[in-house]
PDB file of C-alpha atoms in Angstrom:
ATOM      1  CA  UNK N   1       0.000   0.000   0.000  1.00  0.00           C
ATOM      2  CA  UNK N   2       1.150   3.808  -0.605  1.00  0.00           C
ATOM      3  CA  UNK N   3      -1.295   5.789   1.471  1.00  0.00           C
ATOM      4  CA  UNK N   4       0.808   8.061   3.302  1.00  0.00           C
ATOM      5  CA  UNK N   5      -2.549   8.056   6.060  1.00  0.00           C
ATOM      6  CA  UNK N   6      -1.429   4.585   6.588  1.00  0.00           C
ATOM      7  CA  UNK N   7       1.088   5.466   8.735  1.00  0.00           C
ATOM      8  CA  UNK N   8       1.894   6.484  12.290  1.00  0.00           C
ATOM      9  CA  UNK N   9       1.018  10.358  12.576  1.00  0.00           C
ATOM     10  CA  UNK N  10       4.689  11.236  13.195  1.00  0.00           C
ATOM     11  CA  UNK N  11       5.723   9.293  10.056  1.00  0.00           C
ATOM     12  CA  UNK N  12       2.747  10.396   8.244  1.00  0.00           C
ATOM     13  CA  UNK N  13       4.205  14.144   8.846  1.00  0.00           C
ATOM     14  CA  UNK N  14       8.027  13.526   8.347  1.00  0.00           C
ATOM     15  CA  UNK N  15       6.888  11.972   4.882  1.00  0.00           C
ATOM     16  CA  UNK N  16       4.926  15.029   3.750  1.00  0.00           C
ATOM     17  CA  UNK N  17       7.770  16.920   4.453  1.00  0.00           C
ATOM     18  CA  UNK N  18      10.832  14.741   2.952  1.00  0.00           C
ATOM     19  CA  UNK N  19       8.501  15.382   0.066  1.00  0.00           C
ATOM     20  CA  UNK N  20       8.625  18.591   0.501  1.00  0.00           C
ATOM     21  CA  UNK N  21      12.104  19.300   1.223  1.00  0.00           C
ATOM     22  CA  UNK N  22      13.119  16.717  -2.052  1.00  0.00           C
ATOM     23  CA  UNK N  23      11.304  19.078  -3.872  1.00  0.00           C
ATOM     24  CA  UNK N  24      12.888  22.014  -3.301  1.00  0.00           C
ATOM     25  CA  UNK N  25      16.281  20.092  -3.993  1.00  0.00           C
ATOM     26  CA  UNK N  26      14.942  19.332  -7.497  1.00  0.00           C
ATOM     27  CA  UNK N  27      14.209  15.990  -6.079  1.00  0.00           C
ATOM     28  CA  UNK N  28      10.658  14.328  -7.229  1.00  0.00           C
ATOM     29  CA  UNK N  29      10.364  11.712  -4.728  1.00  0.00           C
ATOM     30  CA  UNK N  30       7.080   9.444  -5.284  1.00  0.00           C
ATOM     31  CA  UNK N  31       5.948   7.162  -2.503  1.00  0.00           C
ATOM     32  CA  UNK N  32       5.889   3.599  -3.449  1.00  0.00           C
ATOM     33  CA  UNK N  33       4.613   1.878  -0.555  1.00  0.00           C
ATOM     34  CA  UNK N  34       3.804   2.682   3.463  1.00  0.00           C
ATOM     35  CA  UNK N  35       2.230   0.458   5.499  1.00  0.00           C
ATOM     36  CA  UNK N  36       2.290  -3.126   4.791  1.00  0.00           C
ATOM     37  CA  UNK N  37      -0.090  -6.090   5.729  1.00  0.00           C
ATOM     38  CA  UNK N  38       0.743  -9.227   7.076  1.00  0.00           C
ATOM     39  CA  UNK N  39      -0.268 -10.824   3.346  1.00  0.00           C
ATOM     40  CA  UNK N  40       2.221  -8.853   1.611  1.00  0.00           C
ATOM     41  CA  UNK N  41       5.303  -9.362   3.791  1.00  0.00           C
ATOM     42  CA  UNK N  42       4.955 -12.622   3.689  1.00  0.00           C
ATOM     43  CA  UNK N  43       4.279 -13.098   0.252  1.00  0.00           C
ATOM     44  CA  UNK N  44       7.616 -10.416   0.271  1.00  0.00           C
ATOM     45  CA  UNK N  45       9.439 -12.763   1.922  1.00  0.00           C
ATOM     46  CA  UNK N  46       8.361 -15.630   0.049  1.00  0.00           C
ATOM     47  CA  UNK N  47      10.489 -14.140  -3.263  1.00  0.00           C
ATOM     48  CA  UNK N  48      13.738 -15.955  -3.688  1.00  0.00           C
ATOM     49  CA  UNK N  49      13.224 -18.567  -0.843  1.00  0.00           C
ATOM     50  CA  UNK N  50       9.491 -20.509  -1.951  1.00  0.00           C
ATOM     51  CA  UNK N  51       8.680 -18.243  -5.222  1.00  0.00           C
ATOM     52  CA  UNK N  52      11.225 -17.348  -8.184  1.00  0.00           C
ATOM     53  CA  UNK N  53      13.309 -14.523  -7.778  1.00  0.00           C
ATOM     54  CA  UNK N  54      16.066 -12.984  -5.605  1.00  0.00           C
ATOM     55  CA  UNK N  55      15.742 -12.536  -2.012  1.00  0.00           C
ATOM     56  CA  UNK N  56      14.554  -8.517  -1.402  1.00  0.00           C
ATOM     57  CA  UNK N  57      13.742  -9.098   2.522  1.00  0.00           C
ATOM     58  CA  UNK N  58      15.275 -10.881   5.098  1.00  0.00           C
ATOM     59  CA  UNK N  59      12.076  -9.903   7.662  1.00  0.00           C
ATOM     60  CA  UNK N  60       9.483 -12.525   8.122  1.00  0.00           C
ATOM     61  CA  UNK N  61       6.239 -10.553   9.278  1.00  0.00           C
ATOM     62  CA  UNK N  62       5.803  -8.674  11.737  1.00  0.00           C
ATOM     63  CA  UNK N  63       9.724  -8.103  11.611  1.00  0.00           C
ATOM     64  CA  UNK N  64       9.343  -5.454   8.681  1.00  0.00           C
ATOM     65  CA  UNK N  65       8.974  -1.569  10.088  1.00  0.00           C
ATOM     66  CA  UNK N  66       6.327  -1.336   7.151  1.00  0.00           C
ATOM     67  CA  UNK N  67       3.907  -3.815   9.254  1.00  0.00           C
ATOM     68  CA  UNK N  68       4.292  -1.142  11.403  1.00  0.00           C
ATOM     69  CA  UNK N  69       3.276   1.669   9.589  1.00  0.00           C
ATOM     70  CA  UNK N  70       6.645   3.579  10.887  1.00  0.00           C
ATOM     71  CA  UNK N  71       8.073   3.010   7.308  1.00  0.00           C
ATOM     72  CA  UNK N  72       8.015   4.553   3.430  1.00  0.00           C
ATOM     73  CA  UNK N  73       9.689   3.525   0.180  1.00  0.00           C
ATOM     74  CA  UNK N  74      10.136   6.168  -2.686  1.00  0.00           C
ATOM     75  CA  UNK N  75      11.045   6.242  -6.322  1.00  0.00           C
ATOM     76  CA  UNK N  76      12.151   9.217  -8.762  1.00  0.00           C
ATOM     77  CA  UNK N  77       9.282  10.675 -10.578  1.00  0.00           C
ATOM     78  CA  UNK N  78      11.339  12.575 -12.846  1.00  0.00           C
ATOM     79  CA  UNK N  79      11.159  10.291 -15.883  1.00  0.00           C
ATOM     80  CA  UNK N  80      14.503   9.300 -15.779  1.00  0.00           C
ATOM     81  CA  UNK N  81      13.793   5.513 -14.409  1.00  0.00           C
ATOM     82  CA  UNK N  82      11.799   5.006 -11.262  1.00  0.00           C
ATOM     83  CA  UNK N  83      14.943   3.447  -9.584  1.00  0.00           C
ATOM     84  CA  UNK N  84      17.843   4.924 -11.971  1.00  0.00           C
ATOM     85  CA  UNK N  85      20.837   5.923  -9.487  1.00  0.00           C
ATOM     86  CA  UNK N  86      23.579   6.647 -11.781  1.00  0.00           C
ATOM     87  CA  UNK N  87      23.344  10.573 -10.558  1.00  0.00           C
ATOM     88  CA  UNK N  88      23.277   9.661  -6.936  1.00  0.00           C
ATOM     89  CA  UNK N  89      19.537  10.270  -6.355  1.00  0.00           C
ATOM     90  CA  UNK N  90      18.987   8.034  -3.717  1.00  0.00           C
ATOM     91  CA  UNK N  91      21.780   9.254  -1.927  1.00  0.00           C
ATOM     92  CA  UNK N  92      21.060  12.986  -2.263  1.00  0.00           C
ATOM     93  CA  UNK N  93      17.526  11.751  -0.774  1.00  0.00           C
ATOM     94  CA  UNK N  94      19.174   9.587   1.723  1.00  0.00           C
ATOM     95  CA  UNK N  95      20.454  12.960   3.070  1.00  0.00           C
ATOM     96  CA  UNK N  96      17.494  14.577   3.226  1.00  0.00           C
ATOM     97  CA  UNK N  97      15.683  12.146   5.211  1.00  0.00           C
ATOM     98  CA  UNK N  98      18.006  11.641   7.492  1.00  0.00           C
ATOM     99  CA  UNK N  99      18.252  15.101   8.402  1.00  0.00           C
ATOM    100  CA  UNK N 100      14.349  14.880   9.233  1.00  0.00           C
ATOM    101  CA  UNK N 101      15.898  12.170  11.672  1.00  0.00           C
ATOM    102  CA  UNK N 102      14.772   9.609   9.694  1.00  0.00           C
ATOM    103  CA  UNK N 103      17.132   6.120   8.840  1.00  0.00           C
ATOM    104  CA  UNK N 104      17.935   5.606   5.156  1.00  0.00           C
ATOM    105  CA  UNK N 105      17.870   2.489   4.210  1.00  0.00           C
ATOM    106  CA  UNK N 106      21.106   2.471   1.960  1.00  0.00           C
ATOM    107  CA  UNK N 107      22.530   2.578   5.339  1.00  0.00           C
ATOM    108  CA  UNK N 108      21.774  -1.054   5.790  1.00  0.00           C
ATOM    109  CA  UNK N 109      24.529  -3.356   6.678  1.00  0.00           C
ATOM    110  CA  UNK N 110      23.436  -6.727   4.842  1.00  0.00           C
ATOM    111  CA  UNK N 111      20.784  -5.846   2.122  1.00  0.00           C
ATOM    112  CA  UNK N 112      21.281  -2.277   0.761  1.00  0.00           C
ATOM    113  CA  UNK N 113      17.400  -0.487   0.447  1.00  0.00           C
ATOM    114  CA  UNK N 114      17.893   3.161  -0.725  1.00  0.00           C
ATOM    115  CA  UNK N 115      14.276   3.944  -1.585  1.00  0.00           C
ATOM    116  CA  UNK N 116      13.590   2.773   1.800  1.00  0.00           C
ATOM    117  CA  UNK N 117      13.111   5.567   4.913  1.00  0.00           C
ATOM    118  CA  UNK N 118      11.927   4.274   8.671  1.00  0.00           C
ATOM    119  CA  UNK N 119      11.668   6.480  12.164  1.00  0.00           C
ATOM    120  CA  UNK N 120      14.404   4.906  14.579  1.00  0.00           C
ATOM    121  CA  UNK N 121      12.634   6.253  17.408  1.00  0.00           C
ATOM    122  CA  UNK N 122      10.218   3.203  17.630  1.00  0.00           C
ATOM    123  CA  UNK N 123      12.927   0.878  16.151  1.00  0.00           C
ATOM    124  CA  UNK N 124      16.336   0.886  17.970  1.00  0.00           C
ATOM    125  CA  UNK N 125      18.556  -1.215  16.303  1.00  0.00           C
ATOM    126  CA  UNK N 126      16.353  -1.000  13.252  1.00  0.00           C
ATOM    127  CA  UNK N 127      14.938  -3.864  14.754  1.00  0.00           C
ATOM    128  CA  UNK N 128      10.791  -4.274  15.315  1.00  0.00           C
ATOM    129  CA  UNK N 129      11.716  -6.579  18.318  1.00  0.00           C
ATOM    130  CA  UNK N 130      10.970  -3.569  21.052  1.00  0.00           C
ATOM    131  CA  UNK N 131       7.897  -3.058  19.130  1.00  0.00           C
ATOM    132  CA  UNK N 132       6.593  -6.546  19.333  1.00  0.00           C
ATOM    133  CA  UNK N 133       7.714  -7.839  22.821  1.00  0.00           C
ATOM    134  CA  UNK N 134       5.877  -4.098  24.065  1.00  0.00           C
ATOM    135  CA  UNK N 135       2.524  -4.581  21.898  1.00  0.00           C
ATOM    136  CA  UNK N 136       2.722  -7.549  20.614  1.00  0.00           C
ATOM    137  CA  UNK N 137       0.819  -7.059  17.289  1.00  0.00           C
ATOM    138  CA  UNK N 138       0.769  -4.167  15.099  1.00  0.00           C
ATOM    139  CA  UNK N 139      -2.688  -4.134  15.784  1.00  0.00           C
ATOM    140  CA  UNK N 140      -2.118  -3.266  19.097  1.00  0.00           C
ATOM    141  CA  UNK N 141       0.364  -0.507  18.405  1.00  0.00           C
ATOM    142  CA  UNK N 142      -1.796   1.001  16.254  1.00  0.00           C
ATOM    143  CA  UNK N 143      -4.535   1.440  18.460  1.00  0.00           C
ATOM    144  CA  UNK N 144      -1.786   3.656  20.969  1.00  0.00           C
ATOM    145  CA  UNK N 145      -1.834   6.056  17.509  1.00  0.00           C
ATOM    146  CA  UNK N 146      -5.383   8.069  19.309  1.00  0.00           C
ATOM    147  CA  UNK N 147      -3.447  10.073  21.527  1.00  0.00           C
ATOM    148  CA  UNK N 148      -1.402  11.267  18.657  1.00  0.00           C
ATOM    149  CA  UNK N 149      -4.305  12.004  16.374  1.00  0.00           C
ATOM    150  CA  UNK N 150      -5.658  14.032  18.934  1.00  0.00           C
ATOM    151  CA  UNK N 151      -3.968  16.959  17.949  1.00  0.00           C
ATOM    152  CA  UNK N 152      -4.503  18.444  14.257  1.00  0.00           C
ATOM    153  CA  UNK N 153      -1.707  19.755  12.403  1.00  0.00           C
ATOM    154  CA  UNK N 154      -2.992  23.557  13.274  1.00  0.00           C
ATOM    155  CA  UNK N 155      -2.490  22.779  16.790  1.00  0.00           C
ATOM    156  CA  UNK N 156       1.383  21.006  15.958  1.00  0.00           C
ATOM    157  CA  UNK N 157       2.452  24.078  14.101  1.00  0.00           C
ATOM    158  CA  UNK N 158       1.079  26.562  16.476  1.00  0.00           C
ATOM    159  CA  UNK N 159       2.697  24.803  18.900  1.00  0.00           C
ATOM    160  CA  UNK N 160       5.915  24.442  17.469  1.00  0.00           C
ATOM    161  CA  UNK N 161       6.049  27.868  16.493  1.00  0.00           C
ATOM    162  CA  UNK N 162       5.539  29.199  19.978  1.00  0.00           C
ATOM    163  CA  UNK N 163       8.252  26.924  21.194  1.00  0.00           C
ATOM    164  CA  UNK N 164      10.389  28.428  18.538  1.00  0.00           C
ATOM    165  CA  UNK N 165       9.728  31.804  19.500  1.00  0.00           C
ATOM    166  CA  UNK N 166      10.597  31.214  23.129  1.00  0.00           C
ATOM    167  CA  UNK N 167      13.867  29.149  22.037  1.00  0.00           C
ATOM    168  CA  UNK N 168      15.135  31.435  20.138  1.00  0.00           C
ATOM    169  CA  UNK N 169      14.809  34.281  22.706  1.00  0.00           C
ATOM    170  CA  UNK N 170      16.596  32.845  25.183  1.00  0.00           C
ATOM    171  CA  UNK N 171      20.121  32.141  25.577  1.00  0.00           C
ATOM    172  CA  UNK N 172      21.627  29.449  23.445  1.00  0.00           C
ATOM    173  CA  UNK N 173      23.222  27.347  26.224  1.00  0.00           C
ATOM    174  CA  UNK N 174      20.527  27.804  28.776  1.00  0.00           C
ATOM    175  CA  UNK N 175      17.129  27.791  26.952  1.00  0.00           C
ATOM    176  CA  UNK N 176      14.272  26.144  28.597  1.00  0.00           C
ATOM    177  CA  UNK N 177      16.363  23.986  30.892  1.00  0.00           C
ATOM    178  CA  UNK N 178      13.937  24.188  33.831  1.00  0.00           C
ATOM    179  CA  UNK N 179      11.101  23.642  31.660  1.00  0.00           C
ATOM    180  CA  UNK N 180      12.737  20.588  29.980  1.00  0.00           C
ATOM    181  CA  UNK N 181      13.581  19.063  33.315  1.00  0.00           C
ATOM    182  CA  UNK N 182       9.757  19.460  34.258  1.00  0.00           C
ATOM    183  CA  UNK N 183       8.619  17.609  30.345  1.00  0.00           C
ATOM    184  CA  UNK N 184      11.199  14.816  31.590  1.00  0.00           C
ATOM    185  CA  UNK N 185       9.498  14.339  35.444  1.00  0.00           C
ATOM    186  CA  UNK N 186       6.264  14.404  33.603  1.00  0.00           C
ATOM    187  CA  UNK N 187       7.042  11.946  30.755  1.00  0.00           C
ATOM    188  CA  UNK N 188       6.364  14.211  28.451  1.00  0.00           C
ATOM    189  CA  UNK N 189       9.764  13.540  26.816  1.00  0.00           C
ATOM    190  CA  UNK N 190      12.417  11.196  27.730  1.00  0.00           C
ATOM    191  CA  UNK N 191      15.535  14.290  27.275  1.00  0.00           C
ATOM    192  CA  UNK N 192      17.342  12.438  24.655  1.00  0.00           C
ATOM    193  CA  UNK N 193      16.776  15.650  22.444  1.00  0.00           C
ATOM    194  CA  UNK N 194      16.079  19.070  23.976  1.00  0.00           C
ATOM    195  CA  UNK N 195      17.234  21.011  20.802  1.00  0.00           C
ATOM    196  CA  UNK N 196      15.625  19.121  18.312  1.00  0.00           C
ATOM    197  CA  UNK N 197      11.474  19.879  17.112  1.00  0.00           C
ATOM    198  CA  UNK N 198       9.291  17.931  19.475  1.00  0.00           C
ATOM    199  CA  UNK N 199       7.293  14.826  18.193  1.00  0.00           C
ATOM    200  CA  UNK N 200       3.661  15.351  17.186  1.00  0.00           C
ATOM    201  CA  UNK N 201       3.383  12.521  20.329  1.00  0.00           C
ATOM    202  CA  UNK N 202       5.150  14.891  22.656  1.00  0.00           C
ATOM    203  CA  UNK N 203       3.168  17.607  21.534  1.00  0.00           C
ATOM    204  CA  UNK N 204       0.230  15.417  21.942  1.00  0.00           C
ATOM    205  CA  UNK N 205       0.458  15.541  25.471  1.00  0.00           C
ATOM    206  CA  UNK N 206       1.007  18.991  25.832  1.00  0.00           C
ATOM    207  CA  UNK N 207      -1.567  20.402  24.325  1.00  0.00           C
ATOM    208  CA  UNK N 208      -4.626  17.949  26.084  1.00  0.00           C
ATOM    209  CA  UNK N 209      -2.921  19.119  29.712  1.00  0.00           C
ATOM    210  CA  UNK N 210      -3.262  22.465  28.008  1.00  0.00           C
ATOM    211  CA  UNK N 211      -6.971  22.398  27.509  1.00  0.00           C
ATOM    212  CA  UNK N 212      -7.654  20.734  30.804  1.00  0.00           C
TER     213      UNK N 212
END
């Protein structure tokens, strides 16, 4: 499947952006494929091991971060070949996603997949093994996706420009550091980044103690 609404709402959002940003690189990034069911990653898997063809996974379901919606694979829509990387496409995509602190999957140690973009946070290890030990289904995960839906993208990038605002008015080694300590008593964040954008999750929580 390739419906970017597929995914988790904090993929769903860093998607529409690496779109974005590709774009204004000259980069016409298409999205091939998002969230995947449990038919297709095992009929996936099934290619070069049961049915013809060369192996192209080495995850069994629900070991894929597409069966997890927290996954997206692209291809160039430029006309010059939907996977043509004689240029370095990939790779000048590969940079933009990671930026958006996403993992690129030409950064794969076994089998190299440079269309291929999934959100570490959920993953460590770019394994699904946290995932599934946690939730046990992706079924199950998914339904932990309400919180983050609660807040609309108005409310994210009000939000986030606020935060900006205050950020950048404050002194760059000190900002918010009393503030930050309280998100990280509260849960709200675990502290890992306190100068990056806050998640759409984070946010999440934020803005329903706000309206209590």
């Amino acid at each position: 499947m390739r419906d970017i609404e597929l995914l988790h709402p904090e993929m769903r959002a860093l998607c529409r952006e690496f779109i974005k940003r590709c774009k204004a690189q000259g980069l016409i990034a298409k999205i091939s494929e998002t969230y995947r069911t449990k038919a297709e990653q095992d009929a996936l898997y099934a290619i070069g091991r049961t049915e013809p063809g060369s192996i192209v996974t080495n995850a069994r379901y629900p070991y894929s971060a597409h069966c997890w919606g927290l996954a997206f694979d692209i291809y160039r829509g430029d006309g010059k070949g939907a996977y043509y990387n004689g240029d370095g496409w990939f790779e000048k995509c590969g940079k933009v996603g990671k930026a958006l602190g996403l993992f690129w999957g030409g950064d794969f140690k076994s089998i190299k997949d440079r269309p291929h973009f999934e959100l570490p946070k959920y993953l460590p290890n770019n394994s699904c093994k946290t995932l599934i030990a946690r939730y046990g289904t992706p079924e199950a995960f998914k339904r932990t996706w309400e919180e983050v839906e609660t807040v609309t993208q108005a409310d994210f990038d009000k939000m986030m420009d606020n935060w900006l605002a205050r950020r950048n008015a404050l002194p760059t080694a000190a900002w918010a550091e009393a503030e930050m300590e309280e998100a990280i008593d509260e849960q709200i964040t675990d502290g890992t980044r306190p100068q990056a954008f806050a998640t759409r999750q984070e946010v999440a929580i934020m803005v329903k103690r706000a309206r209590k």
